[in-house]
XYZ file of N, CA and C in Angstrom:
591
model
N 22.115 -15.797 108.437
C 22.136 -16.291 107.263
C 22.661 -15.152 106.259
N 23.815 -15.569 105.510
C 24.273 -14.506 104.615
C 23.354 -14.259 103.453
N 23.667 -12.981 102.834
C 22.967 -12.562 101.739
C 23.660 -13.078 100.556
N 22.875 -13.478 99.563
C 23.219 -13.765 98.244
C 23.277 -12.676 97.354
N 24.340 -12.633 96.441
C 24.288 -11.498 95.506
C 23.743 -12.295 94.221
N 22.837 -11.609 93.541
C 22.384 -12.099 92.359
C 22.739 -10.907 91.221
N 23.242 -11.453 90.235
C 23.729 -10.517 89.038
C 22.205 -10.047 88.334
N 22.579 -9.141 87.391
C 21.443 -8.477 86.859
C 20.467 -9.544 86.054
N 20.965 -10.583 85.814
C 20.476 -11.792 84.899
C 19.568 -12.624 85.745
N 19.648 -12.505 87.007
C 18.751 -13.182 87.997
C 19.198 -14.571 88.449
N 20.543 -14.693 88.155
C 21.193 -16.146 88.531
C 22.289 -15.703 89.520
N 22.507 -16.541 90.306
C 23.586 -16.460 91.403
C 25.109 -16.710 90.746
N 25.932 -15.615 91.166
C 27.156 -15.762 90.812
C 27.868 -17.238 91.059
N 28.809 -17.670 90.238
C 29.391 -18.894 90.316
C 28.757 -20.077 89.955
N 27.469 -20.150 89.637
C 26.793 -21.185 89.107
C 26.786 -21.219 87.513
N 26.587 -22.456 87.060
C 26.587 -22.684 85.622
C 25.599 -21.884 84.913
N 24.283 -21.650 85.464
C 23.272 -20.917 84.960
C 23.653 -19.550 84.578
N 24.427 -19.107 85.677
C 24.804 -17.554 85.587
C 26.017 -17.380 84.507
N 26.831 -18.429 84.422
C 27.628 -18.312 83.303
C 27.059 -18.192 81.955
N 26.106 -19.453 81.669
C 25.530 -19.412 80.290
C 24.770 -18.093 80.017
N 24.028 -17.538 80.952
C 23.189 -16.356 80.958
C 23.936 -15.175 80.684
N 25.128 -15.078 81.229
C 25.942 -14.095 81.061
C 26.539 -14.094 79.659
N 26.843 -15.340 79.066
C 27.499 -15.481 77.718
C 26.315 -14.879 76.588
N 25.076 -15.362 77.104
C 23.845 -15.201 76.183
C 23.553 -13.582 76.067
N 23.744 -12.988 77.283
C 23.816 -11.611 77.320
C 24.933 -10.750 76.513
N 25.958 -11.290 76.680
C 27.176 -10.679 75.732
C 26.834 -10.990 74.266
N 26.381 -12.117 73.908
C 26.220 -12.281 72.332
C 25.059 -11.375 71.985
N 23.862 -11.332 72.647
C 22.872 -10.328 72.350
C 23.265 -8.974 72.262
N 24.187 -8.492 73.159
C 24.644 -7.165 72.975
C 25.422 -7.050 71.744
N 26.307 -8.036 71.582
C 27.064 -7.952 70.523
C 26.378 -7.999 68.951
N 25.235 -8.640 68.973
C 24.236 -8.805 67.831
C 23.657 -7.250 67.545
N 23.312 -6.732 68.737
C 22.829 -5.531 68.629
C 23.538 -4.504 68.067
N 24.907 -4.326 68.480
C 25.897 -3.568 68.206
C 26.181 -3.636 66.537
N 26.083 -5.000 66.136
C 26.611 -5.139 64.770
C 25.401 -4.658 63.831
N 24.106 -4.936 64.378
C 22.827 -4.433 63.581
C 22.800 -2.800 63.479
N 23.437 -2.313 64.525
C 23.270 -0.833 64.797
C 24.428 -0.339 63.753
N 25.557 -0.989 63.476
C 26.590 -0.679 62.533
C 26.082 -0.631 61.225
N 25.385 -2.015 60.910
C 24.803 -2.109 59.534
C 23.852 -0.957 59.271
N 22.928 -0.508 60.256
C 21.823 0.308 59.897
C 22.589 1.745 59.749
N 23.642 2.036 60.542
C 24.419 3.364 60.228
C 24.949 3.446 58.963
N 25.654 2.355 58.466
C 26.236 2.092 57.269
C 25.167 2.354 56.176
N 24.072 1.959 56.219
C 23.217 1.920 55.156
C 22.681 3.486 55.126
N 22.389 3.795 56.330
C 21.897 5.454 56.382
C 22.974 6.268 55.680
N 24.120 5.993 56.085
C 25.277 6.992 55.530
C 25.349 6.855 53.916
N 25.159 5.545 53.235
C 25.213 5.217 51.877
C 24.006 6.097 51.382
N 22.864 5.879 51.815
C 21.811 6.792 51.358
C 21.865 8.210 51.285
N 22.573 8.674 52.362
C 22.828 10.125 52.637
C 23.717 10.526 51.297
N 24.891 9.775 51.097
C 25.710 10.136 50.157
C 25.066 10.020 48.829
N 24.313 8.931 48.512
C 23.542 9.030 47.297
C 22.572 10.096 46.937
N 21.931 10.630 47.956
C 21.049 11.618 47.960
C 21.877 12.941 47.549
N 22.973 13.181 48.117
C 23.929 14.261 47.829
C 24.382 14.079 46.425
N 24.718 13.082 46.090
C 25.277 12.914 44.667
C 24.285 12.956 43.480
N 23.090 12.911 43.924
C 21.968 12.746 42.864
C 21.622 11.503 42.173
N 22.125 10.452 42.972
C 21.798 9.051 42.392
C 20.586 8.515 42.821
N 19.534 9.406 42.927
C 18.161 8.757 43.234
C 17.377 8.312 42.080
N 17.046 7.062 42.256
C 16.562 6.271 40.868
C 15.154 6.813 40.700
N 14.439 7.424 41.766
C 13.263 7.766 41.572
C 13.109 9.225 40.572
N 14.191 9.779 40.703
C 14.336 10.914 39.907
C 14.485 10.608 38.433
N 15.436 9.679 38.232
C 15.605 9.117 36.766
C 14.403 8.623 36.383
N 13.458 7.995 37.075
C 12.255 7.363 36.644
C 11.267 8.362 36.006
N 11.452 9.523 36.504
C 10.549 10.641 36.393
C 10.748 11.648 34.955
N 12.223 11.247 34.482
C 12.433 11.924 33.325
C 11.688 11.473 32.150
N 11.259 12.464 31.251
C 10.513 11.810 30.072
C 11.594 11.121 29.055
N 10.864 10.252 28.270
C 11.666 9.454 27.576
C 12.281 10.164 26.223
N 11.672 11.136 25.795
C 12.180 11.855 24.638
C 11.653 11.376 23.340
N 12.189 11.905 22.096
C 11.471 11.563 20.864
C 11.550 10.091 20.504
N 10.573 9.592 19.984
C 10.555 8.093 19.790
C 10.872 7.756 18.261
N 10.988 8.874 17.443
C 11.256 8.409 15.948
C 10.024 8.247 15.174
N 8.876 8.510 15.726
C 7.664 8.172 14.765
C 7.589 9.104 13.711
N 8.030 10.264 13.751
C 7.884 11.223 12.409
C 8.845 10.611 11.582
N 10.041 10.310 11.875
C 11.008 9.897 11.057
C 10.638 8.706 10.151
N 9.902 7.656 10.984
C 9.408 6.470 10.440
C 8.341 6.911 9.425
N 7.419 7.798 9.809
C 6.397 8.083 8.899
C 6.996 8.764 7.639
N 7.928 9.815 7.751
C 8.762 10.388 6.724
C 9.363 9.385 5.669
N 9.872 8.375 6.246
C 10.544 7.383 5.520
C 9.519 6.600 4.628
N 8.401 6.219 5.070
C 7.367 5.452 4.505
C 6.686 6.487 3.486
N 6.757 7.646 3.670
C 6.022 8.634 2.628
C 7.023 8.836 1.477
N 8.244 8.944 1.799
C 9.306 9.002 0.840
C 9.093 7.708 -0.245
N 8.911 6.564 0.335
C 9.026 5.453 -0.395
C 7.799 5.407 -1.387
N 6.657 5.887 -0.819
C 5.405 5.733 -1.259
C 5.367 6.520 -2.645
N 5.949 7.843 -2.253
C 5.942 8.851 -3.167
C 6.920 8.392 -4.510
N 8.058 7.760 -4.217
C 8.863 7.294 -5.222
C 8.107 6.094 -6.052
N 7.278 5.305 -5.330
C 6.639 4.251 -5.978
C 5.517 4.948 -7.024
N 5.034 5.747 -6.463
C 3.906 6.731 -7.379
C 4.560 7.308 -8.396
N 5.664 7.774 -8.197
C 6.301 8.395 -9.459
C 6.761 7.454 -10.503
N 6.973 6.184 -10.150
C 7.235 5.244 -11.138
C 5.946 4.700 -11.971
N 4.858 4.365 -11.095
C 3.664 3.721 -11.545
C 2.673 4.777 -12.155
N 2.597 6.024 -11.682
C 1.810 6.852 -12.338
C 0.863 7.303 -11.132
N 0.333 8.548 -11.208
C -0.613 8.972 -10.239
C -1.972 9.413 -10.774
N -3.068 9.447 -9.933
C -4.216 9.859 -10.540
C -4.281 11.206 -10.940
N -3.612 12.192 -10.313
C -3.511 13.675 -10.732
C -2.747 13.788 -11.962
N -1.712 12.953 -12.343
C -1.070 12.788 -13.332
C -1.603 12.427 -14.608
N -2.729 11.348 -14.288
C -3.498 10.914 -15.400
C -4.517 11.908 -15.823
N -5.213 12.363 -14.686
C -6.172 13.481 -15.182
C -5.466 14.520 -15.922
N -4.345 15.151 -15.517
C -3.680 16.240 -16.172
C -3.301 15.865 -17.658
N -2.979 14.443 -17.898
C -2.707 13.951 -19.244
C -3.909 13.888 -20.035
N -4.926 13.644 -19.442
C -6.297 13.457 -20.255
C -6.704 14.837 -20.571
N -6.517 15.732 -19.725
C -6.952 17.037 -20.047
C -6.155 17.662 -21.126
N -4.882 17.573 -21.104
C -3.815 18.101 -22.181
C -4.200 17.298 -23.459
N -4.690 16.282 -23.382
C -5.162 15.533 -24.664
C -6.370 16.144 -25.383
N -7.340 16.456 -24.442
C -8.578 17.191 -24.819
C -8.235 18.499 -25.580
N -7.376 19.218 -24.692
C -6.928 20.582 -25.355
C -6.357 20.387 -26.690
N -5.435 19.586 -26.805
C -4.937 19.299 -28.168
C -5.774 18.828 -29.261
N -6.773 18.099 -28.906
C -7.658 17.765 -29.800
C -8.551 18.945 -30.230
N -8.932 19.805 -29.050
C -9.459 20.959 -29.523
C -8.766 22.005 -30.532
N -7.495 22.051 -30.233
C -6.604 23.052 -30.899
C -6.339 22.515 -32.427
N -6.174 21.292 -32.627
C -6.003 20.503 -33.924
C -7.099 20.741 -34.716
N -8.198 20.521 -34.198
C -9.474 20.506 -35.129
C -9.838 21.999 -35.255
N -9.460 22.869 -34.702
C -9.808 24.514 -34.938
C -9.188 24.831 -36.239
N -8.047 24.559 -36.380
C -7.171 25.011 -37.625
C -6.624 24.008 -38.553
N -5.885 24.661 -39.387
C -5.147 23.593 -40.358
C -3.764 23.465 -40.043
N -3.749 22.235 -38.978
C -2.320 22.005 -38.539
C -1.806 20.976 -39.325
N -0.648 20.488 -39.356
C 0.116 19.550 -40.206
C -0.205 18.267 -39.248
N 0.310 17.114 -39.871
C 0.029 15.894 -39.123
C 1.143 15.908 -37.742
N 2.229 16.405 -38.065
C 3.138 16.363 -36.967
C 2.638 17.180 -35.855
N 2.049 18.401 -36.104
C 1.510 19.534 -34.889
C 0.404 18.893 -34.200
N -0.446 18.143 -35.197
C -1.618 17.172 -34.504
C -1.096 16.227 -33.547
N -0.186 15.483 -34.055
C 0.404 14.216 -33.122
C 1.011 14.924 -31.946
N 1.728 15.989 -31.962
C 2.214 16.827 -30.778
C 1.259 17.317 -29.893
N 0.308 17.948 -30.487
C -0.886 18.589 -29.613
C -1.604 17.519 -28.739
N -1.845 16.462 -29.722
C -3.007 15.484 -28.965
C -2.213 14.411 -28.203
N -1.055 13.898 -28.626
C -0.380 12.877 -27.841
C 0.932 13.294 -27.172
N 1.772 14.230 -27.880
C 2.995 14.591 -27.182
C 2.826 15.527 -26.166
N 1.783 16.448 -26.036
C 1.774 17.289 -24.937
C 1.219 16.582 -23.696
N 0.258 15.529 -23.988
C -0.348 14.829 -22.800
C 0.845 13.915 -22.210
N 1.513 13.390 -22.917
C 2.745 12.574 -22.549
C 3.824 13.523 -21.733
N 4.035 14.510 -22.104
C 4.830 15.462 -21.465
C 4.272 15.799 -20.145
N 3.051 15.975 -20.042
C 2.328 16.498 -18.804
C 2.372 15.290 -17.791
N 1.937 14.211 -18.284
C 2.335 12.985 -17.355
C 3.486 12.906 -16.952
N 4.692 13.106 -17.642
C 6.005 12.866 -17.161
C 6.388 13.967 -16.346
N 5.656 15.285 -16.509
C 5.900 16.309 -15.538
C 5.456 16.055 -14.132
N 4.198 15.307 -14.041
C 3.554 15.107 -12.725
C 4.493 13.907 -12.017
N 4.837 13.090 -12.951
C 5.526 12.036 -12.334
C 7.029 12.519 -11.787
N 7.663 13.487 -12.467
C 8.878 13.957 -11.849
C 8.760 14.781 -10.706
N 7.489 15.287 -10.468
C 7.274 16.225 -9.165
C 7.056 15.174 -8.169
N 6.360 14.033 -8.414
C 6.291 13.111 -7.218
C 7.632 12.408 -6.923
N 8.643 12.362 -7.958
C 9.813 11.666 -7.740
C 10.622 12.652 -7.046
N 10.675 14.078 -7.333
C 11.464 15.037 -6.573
C 10.962 15.163 -5.221
N 9.470 15.094 -4.995
C 9.133 15.044 -3.520
C 9.587 13.828 -2.695
N 9.674 12.794 -3.359
C 10.087 11.516 -2.691
C 11.592 11.544 -2.350
N 12.486 12.158 -3.154
C 13.782 12.232 -3.136
C 14.246 13.238 -1.946
N 13.416 14.548 -2.013
C 13.622 15.377 -0.743
C 13.234 15.055 0.341
N 12.049 14.285 0.520
C 11.550 13.687 1.860
C 12.613 12.637 2.391
N 13.057 11.838 1.581
C 13.921 10.776 1.988
C 15.318 11.476 2.441
N 15.813 12.282 1.588
C 17.144 13.015 2.107
C 16.750 13.881 3.572
N 15.725 14.341 3.716
C 15.402 15.020 4.948
C 15.316 14.058 5.945
N 14.775 12.872 5.771
C 14.663 11.823 7.080
C 16.023 11.363 7.450
N 16.863 11.060 6.203
C 18.225 10.638 6.492
C 19.068 11.737 7.174
N 18.816 12.943 6.852
C 19.658 14.129 7.617
C 19.393 14.451 8.800
N 17.998 14.124 9.269
C 17.525 14.390 10.523
C 18.105 14.051 11.873
N 18.886 13.102 11.916
C 19.634 12.651 13.085
C 20.751 13.759 13.418
N 21.494 14.116 12.330
C 22.416 15.204 12.569
C 22.093 16.493 13.189
N 20.585 16.948 13.143
C 20.275 17.966 13.920
C 19.323 17.599 15.065
N 19.330 16.391 15.532
C 18.688 16.078 16.741
C 19.495 15.512 17.857
N 19.178 14.691 18.862
C 19.844 14.025 19.895
C 20.681 13.101 19.451
N 22.176 13.250 19.621
C 23.132 12.208 19.086
C 22.986 10.972 19.939
N 22.435 11.120 21.202
C 22.244 9.955 21.846
C 21.216 8.854 21.693
N 20.400 9.373 20.621
C 19.445 8.362 20.216
C 19.559 8.161 18.770
N 20.131 7.066 18.406
C 20.531 6.665 16.865
C 19.277 6.314 16.195
N 19.214 6.636 14.797
C 18.217 6.223 14.128
C 17.732 4.756 13.866
N 16.751 4.420 13.770
C 16.406 2.950 13.749
C 16.906 2.392 12.431
N 17.272 1.216 12.177
C 17.972 0.768 11.081
C 16.829 0.588 9.888
N 15.565 0.286 10.281
C 14.431 0.220 9.181
C 14.084 1.669 8.818
N 14.163 2.626 9.595
C 13.980 4.117 9.096
C 14.868 4.154 8.072
N 16.235 4.011 8.089
C 17.357 4.114 7.151
C 17.088 3.589 6.210
N 16.522 2.187 6.094
C 16.431 1.394 4.947
C 15.363 1.948 4.016
N 14.396 2.197 4.705
C 13.023 2.536 3.951
C 13.582 4.051 3.331
N 13.930 5.000 4.129
C 14.452 6.222 3.461
C 15.242 6.086 2.399
N 16.310 5.292 2.477
C 17.263 4.808 1.158
C 16.453 4.343 0.060
N 15.605 3.643 0.260
C 14.520 3.115 -0.794
C 13.864 4.122 -1.488
N 13.181 5.102 -0.561
C 12.599 6.363 -1.133
C 13.341 7.138 -2.158
N 14.580 7.335 -1.565
C 15.632 8.199 -2.373
C 15.867 7.525 -3.522
N 16.114 6.362 -3.552
C 16.537 5.459 -4.825
C 15.329 5.350 -5.643
N 14.111 5.340 -5.392
C 13.031 5.489 -6.281
C 12.642 6.804 -6.795
N 12.997 7.701 -5.709
C 12.866 9.137 -6.382
C 13.758 9.412 -7.503
N 15.103 9.094 -7.263
C 16.096 9.325 -8.543
C 15.818 8.637 -9.671
N 15.168 7.149 -9.594
C 14.842 6.626 -10.730
C 13.852 7.353 -11.501
N 12.498 7.618 -10.733
C 11.355 8.365 -11.057
C 11.932 9.606 -11.689
N 12.709 10.384 -11.093
C 13.180 11.610 -11.900
C 13.804 11.374 -13.179
N 14.894 10.432 -12.981
C 15.451 10.204 -14.448
C 14.582 9.635 -15.479
N 13.580 8.842 -15.224
C 12.503 8.506 -16.134
C 11.691 9.614 -16.696
N 11.413 10.388 -15.614
C 10.438 11.616 -15.966
C 11.320 12.558 -16.917
N 12.448 12.871 -16.825
C 13.256 13.789 -17.612
C 13.432 13.022 -19.042
N 13.595 11.775 -19.145
C 13.714 10.862 -20.393
C 12.332 10.949 -21.062
N 11.314 10.853 -20.442
C 9.897 10.913 -21.079
C 9.524 12.389 -21.498
N 9.979 13.280 -20.766
C 9.594 14.755 -21.304
C 10.595 15.224 -22.396
N 11.641 14.598 -22.445
C 12.672 15.054 -23.737
C 12.396 14.279 -24.772
N 11.449 13.098 -24.610
C 11.149 12.325 -25.859
C 12.281 11.331 -26.041
N 13.207 11.242 -25.143
C 14.365 10.145 -25.271
C 13.704 8.987 -25.043
N 12.781 8.666 -24.404
C 12.189 7.370 -24.019
C 10.729 7.503 -24.535
N 10.486 6.463 -25.356
C 9.308 6.258 -26.024
C 8.873 7.672 -26.717
N 9.612 8.183 -27.449
C 9.223 9.397 -28.252
C 8.133 9.227 -29.145
N 7.632 10.312 -29.588
C 6.620 10.270 -30.502
C 6.986 9.741 -31.993
N 6.152 9.108 -32.663
C 6.560 8.586 -33.908
C 6.538 9.904 -34.998
N 7.415 9.753 -35.869
C 7.655 10.836 -36.812
C 6.321 10.697 -37.813
N 6.010 12.083 -38.294
C 4.747 12.020 -39.193
C 5.125 11.679 -40.561
N 6.441 11.621 -40.858
C 6.829 11.443 -42.309
C 6.758 10.092 -42.522
């Protein structure tokens, strides 16, 4: 009896099973070669990204930077100070009442004319109130301008939020109006004292 040769797939050469098995073996080795090529390409891309510094984990670890909370708070403070300069403040009211009392004491002590008494009792108190309103208006104006100018000295990549700009401009506008009114009241151009004659 002759010996039969059997290939490494276990089928006899020349049979249909041998041909099908050989084709399957070739297809499997082609798939393995394709998988290995894809894996090598992914590894090369990852190695290139690591060399270029395109690691996404490193980007995630970078701190976010300033959030603009201080600028927002400054804008609100500016608007609040401007509003106080227009409506009056507690300290301005107390200072005006104190000056009124001082004026009463001064006018009752000596022989002052009616015009001097009006100025001492009411005029000085009115000017003191106007002075405090002007100080609050000036503080509102300066704070608003500082908040608006802050991005010029910060990071240019982080623009200022629109609401911060709007509130800051409101504070600046209220400060200018309050300062103008304070000057007009202090100089008796607005609601001046009545004449004694």
